Coordinates of C-alpha atoms in Angstrom, one line a residue:
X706 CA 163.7 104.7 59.3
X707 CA 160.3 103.9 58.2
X708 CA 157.9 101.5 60.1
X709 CA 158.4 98.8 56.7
X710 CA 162.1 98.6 57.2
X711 CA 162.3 98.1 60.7
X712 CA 159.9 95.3 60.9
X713 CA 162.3 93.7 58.0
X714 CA 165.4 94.8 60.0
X715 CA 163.8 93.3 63.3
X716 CA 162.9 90.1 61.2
X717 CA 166.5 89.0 60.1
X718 CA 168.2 90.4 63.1
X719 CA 170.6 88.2 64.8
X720 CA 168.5 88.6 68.1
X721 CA 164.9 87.3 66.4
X722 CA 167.5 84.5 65.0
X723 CA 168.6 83.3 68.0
X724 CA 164.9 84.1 69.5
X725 CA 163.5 81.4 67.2
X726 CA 166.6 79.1 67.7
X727 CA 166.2 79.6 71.6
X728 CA 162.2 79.2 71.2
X729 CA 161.9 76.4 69.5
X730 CA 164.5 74.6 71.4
X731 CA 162.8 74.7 74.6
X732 CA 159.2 74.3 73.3
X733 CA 160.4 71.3 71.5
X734 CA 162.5 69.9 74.3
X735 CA 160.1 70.8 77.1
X736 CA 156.9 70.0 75.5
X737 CA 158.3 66.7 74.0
X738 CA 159.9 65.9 77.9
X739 CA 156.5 66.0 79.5
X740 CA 154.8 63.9 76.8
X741 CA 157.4 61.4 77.7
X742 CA 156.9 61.4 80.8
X743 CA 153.1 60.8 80.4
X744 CA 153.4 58.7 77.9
X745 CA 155.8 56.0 79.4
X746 CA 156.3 54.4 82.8
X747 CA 158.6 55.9 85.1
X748 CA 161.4 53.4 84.8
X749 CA 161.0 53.9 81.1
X750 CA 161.4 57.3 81.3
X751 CA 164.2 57.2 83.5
X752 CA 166.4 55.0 81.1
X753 CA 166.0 57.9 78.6
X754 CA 167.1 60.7 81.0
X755 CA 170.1 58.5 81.9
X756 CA 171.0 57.5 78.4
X757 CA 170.8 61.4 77.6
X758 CA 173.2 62.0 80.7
X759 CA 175.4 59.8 79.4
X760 CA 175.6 61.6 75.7
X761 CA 176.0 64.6 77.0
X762 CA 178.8 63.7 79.2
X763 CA 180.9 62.3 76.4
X764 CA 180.1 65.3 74.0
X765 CA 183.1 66.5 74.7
X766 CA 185.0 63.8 73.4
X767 CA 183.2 64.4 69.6
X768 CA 183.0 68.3 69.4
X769 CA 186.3 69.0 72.0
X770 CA 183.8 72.5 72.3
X771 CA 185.7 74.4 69.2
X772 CA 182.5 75.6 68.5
X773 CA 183.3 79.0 70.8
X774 CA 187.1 78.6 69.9
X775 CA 185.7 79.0 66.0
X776 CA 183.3 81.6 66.3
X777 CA 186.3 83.9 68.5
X778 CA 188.3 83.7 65.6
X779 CA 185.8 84.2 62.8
X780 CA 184.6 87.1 64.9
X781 CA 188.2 88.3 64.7
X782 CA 188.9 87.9 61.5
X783 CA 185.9 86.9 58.9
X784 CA 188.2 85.9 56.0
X785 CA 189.4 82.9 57.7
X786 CA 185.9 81.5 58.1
X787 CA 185.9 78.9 55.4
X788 CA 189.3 77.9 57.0
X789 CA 187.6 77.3 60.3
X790 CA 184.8 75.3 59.2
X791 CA 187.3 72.9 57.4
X792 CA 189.1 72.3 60.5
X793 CA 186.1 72.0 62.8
X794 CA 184.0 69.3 60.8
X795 CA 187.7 67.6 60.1
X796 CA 187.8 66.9 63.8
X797 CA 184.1 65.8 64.3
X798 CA 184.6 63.6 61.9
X799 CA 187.5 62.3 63.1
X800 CA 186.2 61.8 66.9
X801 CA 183.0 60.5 66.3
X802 CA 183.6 56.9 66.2
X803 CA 184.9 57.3 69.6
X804 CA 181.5 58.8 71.2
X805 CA 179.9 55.7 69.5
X806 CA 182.2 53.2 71.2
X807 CA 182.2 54.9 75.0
X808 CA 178.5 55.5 75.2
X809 CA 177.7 51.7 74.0
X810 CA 180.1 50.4 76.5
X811 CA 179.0 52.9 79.3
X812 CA 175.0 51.9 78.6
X813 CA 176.3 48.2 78.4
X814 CA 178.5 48.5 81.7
X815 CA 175.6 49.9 83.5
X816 CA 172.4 48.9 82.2
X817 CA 173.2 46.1 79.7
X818 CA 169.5 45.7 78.2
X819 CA 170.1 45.1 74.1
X820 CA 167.2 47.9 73.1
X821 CA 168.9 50.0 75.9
X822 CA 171.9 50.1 74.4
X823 CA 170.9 50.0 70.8
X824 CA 168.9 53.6 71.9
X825 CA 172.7 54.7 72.6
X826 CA 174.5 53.9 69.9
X827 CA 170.8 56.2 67.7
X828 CA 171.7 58.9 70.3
X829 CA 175.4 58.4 69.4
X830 CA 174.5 59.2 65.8
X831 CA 172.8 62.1 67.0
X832 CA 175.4 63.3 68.7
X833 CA 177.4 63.5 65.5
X834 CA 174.9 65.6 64.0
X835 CA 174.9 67.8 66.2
X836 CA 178.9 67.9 66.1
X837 CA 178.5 68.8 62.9
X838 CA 176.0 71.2 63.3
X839 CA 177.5 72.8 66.3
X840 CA 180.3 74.1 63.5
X841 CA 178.1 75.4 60.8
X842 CA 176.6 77.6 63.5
X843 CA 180.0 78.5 65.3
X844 CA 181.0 80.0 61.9
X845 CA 178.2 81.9 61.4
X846 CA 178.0 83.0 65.2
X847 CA 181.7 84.2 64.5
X848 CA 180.1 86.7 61.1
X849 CA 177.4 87.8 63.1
X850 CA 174.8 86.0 60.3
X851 CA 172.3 84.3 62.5
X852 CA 169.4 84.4 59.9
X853 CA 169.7 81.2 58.6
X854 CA 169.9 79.0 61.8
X855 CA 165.7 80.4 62.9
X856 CA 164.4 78.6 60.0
X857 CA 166.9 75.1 60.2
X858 CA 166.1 74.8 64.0
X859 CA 161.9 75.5 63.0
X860 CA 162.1 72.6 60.5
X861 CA 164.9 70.5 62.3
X862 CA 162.5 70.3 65.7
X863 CA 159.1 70.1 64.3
X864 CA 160.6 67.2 62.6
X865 CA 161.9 65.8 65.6
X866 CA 158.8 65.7 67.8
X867 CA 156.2 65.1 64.9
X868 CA 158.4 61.6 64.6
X869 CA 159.0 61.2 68.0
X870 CA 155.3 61.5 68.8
X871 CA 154.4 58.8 65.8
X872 CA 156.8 56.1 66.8
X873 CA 155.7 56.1 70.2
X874 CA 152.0 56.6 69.2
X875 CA 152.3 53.3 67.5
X876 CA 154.2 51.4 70.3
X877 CA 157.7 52.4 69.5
X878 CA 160.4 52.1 72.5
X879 CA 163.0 54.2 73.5
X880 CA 164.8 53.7 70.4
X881 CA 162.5 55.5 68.8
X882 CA 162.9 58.3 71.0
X883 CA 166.9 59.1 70.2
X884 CA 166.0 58.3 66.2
X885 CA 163.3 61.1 66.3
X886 CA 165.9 63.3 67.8
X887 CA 168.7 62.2 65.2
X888 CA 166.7 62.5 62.5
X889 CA 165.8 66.5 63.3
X890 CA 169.6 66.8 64.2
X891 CA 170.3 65.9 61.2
X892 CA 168.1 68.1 59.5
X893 CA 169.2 71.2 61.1
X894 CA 172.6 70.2 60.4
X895 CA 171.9 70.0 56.7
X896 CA 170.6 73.6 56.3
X897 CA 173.4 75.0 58.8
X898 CA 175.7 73.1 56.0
X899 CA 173.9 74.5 53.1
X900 CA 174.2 78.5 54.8
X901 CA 177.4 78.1 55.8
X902 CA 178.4 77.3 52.0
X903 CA 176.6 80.4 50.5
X904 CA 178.1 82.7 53.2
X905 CA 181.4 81.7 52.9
X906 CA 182.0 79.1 49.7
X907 CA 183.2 76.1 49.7
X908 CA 185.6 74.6 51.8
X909 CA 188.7 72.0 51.6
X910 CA 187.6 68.6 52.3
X911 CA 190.7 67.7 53.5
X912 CA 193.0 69.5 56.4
X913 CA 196.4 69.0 57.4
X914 CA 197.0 66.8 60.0
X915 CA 199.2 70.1 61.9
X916 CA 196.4 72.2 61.4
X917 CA 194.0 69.8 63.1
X918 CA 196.4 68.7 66.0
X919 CA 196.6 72.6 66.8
X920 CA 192.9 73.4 66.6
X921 CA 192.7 70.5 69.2
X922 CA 195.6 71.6 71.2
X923 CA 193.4 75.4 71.4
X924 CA 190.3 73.4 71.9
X925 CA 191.4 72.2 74.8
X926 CA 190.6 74.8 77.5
X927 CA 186.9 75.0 75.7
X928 CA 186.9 70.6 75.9
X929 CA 187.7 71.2 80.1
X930 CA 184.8 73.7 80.1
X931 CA 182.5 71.2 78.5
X932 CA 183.7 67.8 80.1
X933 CA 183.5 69.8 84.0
X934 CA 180.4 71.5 82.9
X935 CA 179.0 68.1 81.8
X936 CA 179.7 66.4 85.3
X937 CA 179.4 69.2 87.5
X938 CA 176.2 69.6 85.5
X939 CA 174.5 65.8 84.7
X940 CA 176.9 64.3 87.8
X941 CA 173.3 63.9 89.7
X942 CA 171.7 62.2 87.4
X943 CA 174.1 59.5 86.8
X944 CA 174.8 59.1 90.8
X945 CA 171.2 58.8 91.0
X946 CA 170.8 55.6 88.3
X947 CA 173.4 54.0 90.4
X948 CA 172.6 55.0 93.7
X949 CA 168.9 55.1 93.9
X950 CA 167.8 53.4 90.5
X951 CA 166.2 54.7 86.8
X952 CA 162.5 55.5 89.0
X953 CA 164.3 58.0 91.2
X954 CA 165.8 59.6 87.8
X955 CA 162.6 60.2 86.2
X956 CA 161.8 62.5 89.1
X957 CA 164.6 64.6 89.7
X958 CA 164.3 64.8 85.6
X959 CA 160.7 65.8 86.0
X960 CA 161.7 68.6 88.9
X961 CA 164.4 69.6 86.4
X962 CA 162.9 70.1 83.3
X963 CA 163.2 73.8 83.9
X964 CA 166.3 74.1 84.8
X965 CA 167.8 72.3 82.3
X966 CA 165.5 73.7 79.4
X967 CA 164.8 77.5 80.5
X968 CA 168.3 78.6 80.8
X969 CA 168.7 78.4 77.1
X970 CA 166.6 81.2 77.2
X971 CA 169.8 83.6 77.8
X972 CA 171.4 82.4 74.9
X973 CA 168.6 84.8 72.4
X974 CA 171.5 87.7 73.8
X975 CA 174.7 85.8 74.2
X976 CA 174.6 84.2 71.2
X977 CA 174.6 87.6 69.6
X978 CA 176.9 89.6 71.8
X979 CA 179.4 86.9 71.8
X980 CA 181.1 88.2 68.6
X981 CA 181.0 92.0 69.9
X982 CA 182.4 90.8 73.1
X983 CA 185.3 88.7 71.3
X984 CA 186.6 92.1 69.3
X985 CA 186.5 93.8 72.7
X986 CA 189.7 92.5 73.7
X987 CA 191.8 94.5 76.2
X988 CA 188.7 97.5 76.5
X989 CA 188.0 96.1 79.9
X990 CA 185.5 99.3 80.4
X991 CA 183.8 98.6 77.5
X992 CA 183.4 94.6 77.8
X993 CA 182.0 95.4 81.5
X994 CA 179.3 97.8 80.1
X995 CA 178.0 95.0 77.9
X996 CA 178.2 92.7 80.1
X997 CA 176.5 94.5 82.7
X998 CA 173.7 95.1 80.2
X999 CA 173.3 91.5 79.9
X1000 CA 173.1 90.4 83.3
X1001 CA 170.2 93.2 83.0
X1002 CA 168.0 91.9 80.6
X1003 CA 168.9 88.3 81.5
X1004 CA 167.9 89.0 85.2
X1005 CA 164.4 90.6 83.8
X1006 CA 163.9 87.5 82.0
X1007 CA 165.0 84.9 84.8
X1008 CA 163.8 86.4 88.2
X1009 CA 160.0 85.9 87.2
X1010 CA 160.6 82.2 86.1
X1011 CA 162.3 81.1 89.0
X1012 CA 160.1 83.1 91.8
X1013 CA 156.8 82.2 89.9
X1014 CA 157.8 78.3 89.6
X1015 CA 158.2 78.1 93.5
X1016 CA 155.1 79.6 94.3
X1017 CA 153.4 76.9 92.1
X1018 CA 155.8 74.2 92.2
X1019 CA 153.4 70.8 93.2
X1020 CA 150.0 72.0 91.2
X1021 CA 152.4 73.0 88.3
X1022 CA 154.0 69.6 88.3
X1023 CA 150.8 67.6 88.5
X1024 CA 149.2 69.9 85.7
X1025 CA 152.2 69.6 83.3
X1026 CA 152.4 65.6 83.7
X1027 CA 150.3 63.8 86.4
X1028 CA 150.0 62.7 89.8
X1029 CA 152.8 60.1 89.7
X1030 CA 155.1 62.6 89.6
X1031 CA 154.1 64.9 92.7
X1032 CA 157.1 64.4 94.9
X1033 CA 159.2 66.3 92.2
X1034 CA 158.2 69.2 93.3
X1035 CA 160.5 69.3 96.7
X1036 CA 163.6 68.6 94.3
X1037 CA 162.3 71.4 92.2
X1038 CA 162.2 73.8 94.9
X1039 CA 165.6 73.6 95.2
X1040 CA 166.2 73.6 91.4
X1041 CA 164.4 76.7 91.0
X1042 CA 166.5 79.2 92.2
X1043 CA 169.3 77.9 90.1
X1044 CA 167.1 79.2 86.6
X1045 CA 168.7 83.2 87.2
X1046 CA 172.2 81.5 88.3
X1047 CA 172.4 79.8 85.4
X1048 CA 171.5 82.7 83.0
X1049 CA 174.3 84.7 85.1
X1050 CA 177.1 82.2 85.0
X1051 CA 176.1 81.6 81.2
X1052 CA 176.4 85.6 80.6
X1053 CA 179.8 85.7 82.9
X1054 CA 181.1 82.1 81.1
X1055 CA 180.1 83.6 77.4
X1056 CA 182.3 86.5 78.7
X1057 CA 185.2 84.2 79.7
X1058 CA 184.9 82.4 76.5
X1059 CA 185.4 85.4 74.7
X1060 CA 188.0 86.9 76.1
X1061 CA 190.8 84.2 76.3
X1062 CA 189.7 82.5 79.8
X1063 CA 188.3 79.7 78.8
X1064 CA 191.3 77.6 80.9
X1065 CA 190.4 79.9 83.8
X1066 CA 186.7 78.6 83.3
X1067 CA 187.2 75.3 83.4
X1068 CA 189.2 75.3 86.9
X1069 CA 185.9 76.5 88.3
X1070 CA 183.8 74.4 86.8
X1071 CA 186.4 71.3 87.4
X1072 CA 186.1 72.6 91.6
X1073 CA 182.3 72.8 91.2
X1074 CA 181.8 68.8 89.4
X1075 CA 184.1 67.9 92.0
X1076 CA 182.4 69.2 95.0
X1077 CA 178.9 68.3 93.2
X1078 CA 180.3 64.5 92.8
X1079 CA 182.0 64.6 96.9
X1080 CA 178.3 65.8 98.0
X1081 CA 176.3 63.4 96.1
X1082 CA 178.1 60.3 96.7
X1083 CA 177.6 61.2 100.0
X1084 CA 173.7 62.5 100.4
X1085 CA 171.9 60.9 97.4
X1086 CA 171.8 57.3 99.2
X1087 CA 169.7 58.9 102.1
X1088 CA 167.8 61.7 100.4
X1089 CA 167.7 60.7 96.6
X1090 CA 166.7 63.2 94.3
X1091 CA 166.3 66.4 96.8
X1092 CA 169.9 65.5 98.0
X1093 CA 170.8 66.1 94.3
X1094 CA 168.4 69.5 94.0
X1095 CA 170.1 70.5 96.8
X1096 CA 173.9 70.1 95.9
X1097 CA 173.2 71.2 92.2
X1098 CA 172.1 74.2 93.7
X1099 CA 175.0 74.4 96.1
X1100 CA 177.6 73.9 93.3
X1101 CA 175.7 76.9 91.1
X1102 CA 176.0 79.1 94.1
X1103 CA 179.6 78.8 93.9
X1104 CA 180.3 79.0 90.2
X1105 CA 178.3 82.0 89.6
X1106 CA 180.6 83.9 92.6
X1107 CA 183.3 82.3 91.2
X1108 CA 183.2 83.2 87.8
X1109 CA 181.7 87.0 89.1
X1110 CA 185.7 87.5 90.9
X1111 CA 187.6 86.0 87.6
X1112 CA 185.5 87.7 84.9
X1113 CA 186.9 90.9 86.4
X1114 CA 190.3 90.4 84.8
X1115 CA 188.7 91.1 81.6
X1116 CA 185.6 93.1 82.4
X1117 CA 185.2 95.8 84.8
X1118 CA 182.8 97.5 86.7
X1119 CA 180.2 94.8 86.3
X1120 CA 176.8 95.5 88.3
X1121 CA 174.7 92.5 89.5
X1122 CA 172.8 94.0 92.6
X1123 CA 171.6 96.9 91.0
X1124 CA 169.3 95.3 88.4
X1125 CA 167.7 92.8 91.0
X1126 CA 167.6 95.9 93.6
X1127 CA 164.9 97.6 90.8
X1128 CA 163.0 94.1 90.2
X1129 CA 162.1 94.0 93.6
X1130 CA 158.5 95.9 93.1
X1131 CA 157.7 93.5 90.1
X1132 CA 158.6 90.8 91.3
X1133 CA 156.4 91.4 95.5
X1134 CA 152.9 92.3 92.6
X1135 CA 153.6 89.0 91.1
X1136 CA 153.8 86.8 94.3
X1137 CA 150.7 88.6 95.4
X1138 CA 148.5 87.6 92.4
X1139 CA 149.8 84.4 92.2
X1140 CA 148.7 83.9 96.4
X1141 CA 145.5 85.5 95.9
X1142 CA 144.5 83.4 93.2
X1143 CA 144.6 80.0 94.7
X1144 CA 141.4 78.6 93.0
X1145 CA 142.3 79.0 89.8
X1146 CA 144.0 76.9 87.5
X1147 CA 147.6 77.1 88.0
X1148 CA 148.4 77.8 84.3
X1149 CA 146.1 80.8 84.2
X1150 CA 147.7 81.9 88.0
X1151 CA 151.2 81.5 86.0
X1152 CA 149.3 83.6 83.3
X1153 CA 148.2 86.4 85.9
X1154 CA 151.3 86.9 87.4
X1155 CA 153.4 87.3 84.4
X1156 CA 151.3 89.6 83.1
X1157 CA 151.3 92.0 86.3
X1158 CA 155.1 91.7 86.4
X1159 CA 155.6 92.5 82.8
X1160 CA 153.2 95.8 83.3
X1161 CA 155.5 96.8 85.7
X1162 CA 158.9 96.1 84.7
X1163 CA 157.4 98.5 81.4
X1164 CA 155.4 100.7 83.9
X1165 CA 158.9 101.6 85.7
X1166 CA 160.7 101.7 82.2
X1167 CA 162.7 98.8 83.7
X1168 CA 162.7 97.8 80.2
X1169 CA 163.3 100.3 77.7
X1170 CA 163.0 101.1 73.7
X1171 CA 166.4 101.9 73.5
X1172 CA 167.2 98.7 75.5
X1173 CA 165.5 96.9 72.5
X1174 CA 167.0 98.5 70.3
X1175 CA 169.9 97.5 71.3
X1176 CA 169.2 93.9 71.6
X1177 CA 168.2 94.3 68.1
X1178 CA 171.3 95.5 67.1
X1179 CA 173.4 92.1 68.6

């Protein structure tokens, strides 16, 4: 194939897709996080991690999660696509009013400041742009036709933080913050909306009551995974606004902000093998190969974060945002290790998803938010935001060994120790250059260290051409 048609090939791949949609996603979020958190106080910025807490507990309620439920069946059979997208904005539609009432009236129950809970009721409307959004790109998960989602999340997040940044440049509060993000939701929504259409046609604007009712009735394994996701998930943060108060949540949000942003990084793979893996039904040997291949490029890209971070944890912190904020680190050493977890339960979870155990799922995730709750009713009162680290981390433990045993009903001969056996070398160079350079600024230390680990994980072909080819072929 000549050089020409690769580069094009490579350029509207499904993996460079989801690269960009990925990329931008956590450049936006984590680079418009910190500027929040310089830019207001720390009370300020903890009444916009709680509001956010609170949205993304009651997602569930607007999307019921048919997103994965769409894109499995799209996957397995194309044709109905334009069938599925009918059904899936039917229901957002339908369920939306609902998120606006229970996030006003949570924010009023709890906080009960008018701006406060006019910033909800923006982030409400966010939240059903996003609904809608999350369908477009179900359905175009399910045909395997990422290209059109790099460019809608490009626009859709530029937008966001160039507004975001102008209101609060010229004094705007933390309304203004939830209508930046609504406004780029929306925009990404639009263009999803506008793909959608030329991939598949049109769609009927009106579905069958029956035909709704059952789509909710199958979303309903996929809603448990969200809503016990959510709490097991966000459960800290909102203990913490009650327990300790809104200046306690801006730090475990600062010591956070890579756990909660860099684990979208796994999604640039599962987002493209998720189709594959749904038409591997019943070929256990063959679903455990892929997802064995996965957990070995996810684990490349995870281990380095998470080791890296905790070597650097306080300077890194202070660099990013300020001094006010230097007692996140202790929560974020906790947090830390949780960044390869995540990408591992999010590889074995896609796989569950995929392969009709989504019910399964869900009763892990339900005993992990339980037993994150029990654990942080309990510690959070004495030890405030490390209490909450440290149970996060406790309850991530547990899912990923619990979803390791279950995934095995559809997926066999999954290898986990192997890859981190082999990442060992890398992994001992880039501690040492990041210990040896103590003097130097901690982004360029970061900088160092990468750089040694990524000569090494090539040196040792840990990482290899056919690998990427294959990626490129999601």
């Amino acid at each position: 194939m000549p050089a020409v048609s690769r580069f094009r090939r490579l350029l509207t791949s499904n993996i460079t897709a989801s690269a960009v949609q990925q990329g931008t996603q956590i450049l936006a979020g984590l680079g418009l996080q910190i500027y929040l958190a310089r830019s207001f106080t720390k009370g300020e910025f903890g009444t916009i991690a709680f509001i956010g807490s609170v949205l993304a507990m009651i997602t569930f309620i607007v999307q019921m999660r048919v997103g994965p439920l769409i894109a499995r069946n799209v996957a397995r059979d194309p044709d109905s696509a334009s069938t599925w997208m009918a059904r899936g904005q039917a229901i957002t539609i339908t369920l939306a009013p609902l998120g606006f009432i229970l996030s006003a009236l949570w924010v009023a129950a709890q906080d009960g400041r008018p701006i406060v809970i006019v910033a909800a009721l923006v982030a409400s409307l966010g939240l059903f742009f996003n609904g809608m959004m999350v369908i477009a790109d179900a359905v175009l998960q399910g045909l395997s036709r990422l290209a059109p989602i790099g460019p809608a999340w490009i626009v859709g997040r530029l937008t966001m933080v160039i507004a975001t940044i102008i209101a609060v440049e010229l004094g705007g509060s933390v309304v203004s913050v939830y209508g930046g993000q609504a406004l780029g939701l929306a925009i990404v929504m639009g263009m999803l909306l506008v793909a959608v259409r030329k991939q598949v046609g049109p769609w009927p604007n009106r579905v069958p009551l029956p035909d709704m009712t059952d789509l909710m009735k199958a979303g309903i394994p996929f809603a448990g995974v969200q809503l016990f996701g959510s709490i097991y998930l966000l459960a800290d943060v909102i203990l913490l606004e009650y327990l300790r108060g809104e200046e306690e949540v801006a730090v475990y949000r600062v010591a956070s902000l890579a756990v909660v942003h860099l684990p979208v990084l796994s999604f640039i793979v599962l987002r493209g093998l998720y189709p594959r893996m749904a038409a591997l039904h019943g070929k256990l040997e063959k679903a455990g190969e892929e997802l064995t291949f996965a957990i070995h490029v996810l684990l490349v890209l995870s281990l380095p974060l998470a080791v890296g971070g905790m070597l650097v944890a306080e300077p890194l912190v202070v660099a990013a945002i300020d001094d006010r904020y230097a007692s996140a680190a202790l929560p974020m050493l906790w947090l830390l290790p949780m960044v390869p977890l995540r990408f591992l339960s999010n590889a074995t979870g896609m796989t569950m998803n995929a392969l009709d155990l989504p019910a399964l799922r869900a009763r892990g995730l339900a005993v992990a938010a339980i037993g994150n709750v029990a654990l942080n009713i309990v510690l959070i009162p004495k030890y405030g935001a490390a209490a909450a680290a440290a149970t996060t981390l406790a309850a991530d433990i547990f899912l990923v060994a619990f979803q390791a045993w279950a995934v095995r009903r559809v997926a066999t001969s999954v290898d986990y120790v192997t890859p981190v056996i082999k990442l060992i070398p890398a992994l001992i160079a880039m501690t040492a250059v990041v210990l040896a350079t103590p003097s130097l600024h901690v982004f360029i230390r970061v900088g160092l260290g990468g750089l040694v680990y990524g000569v090494i994980v090539v040196a040792m072909r840990l990482v290899t051409r056919s690998d990427l080819a294959r990626l490129v072929r999601l």
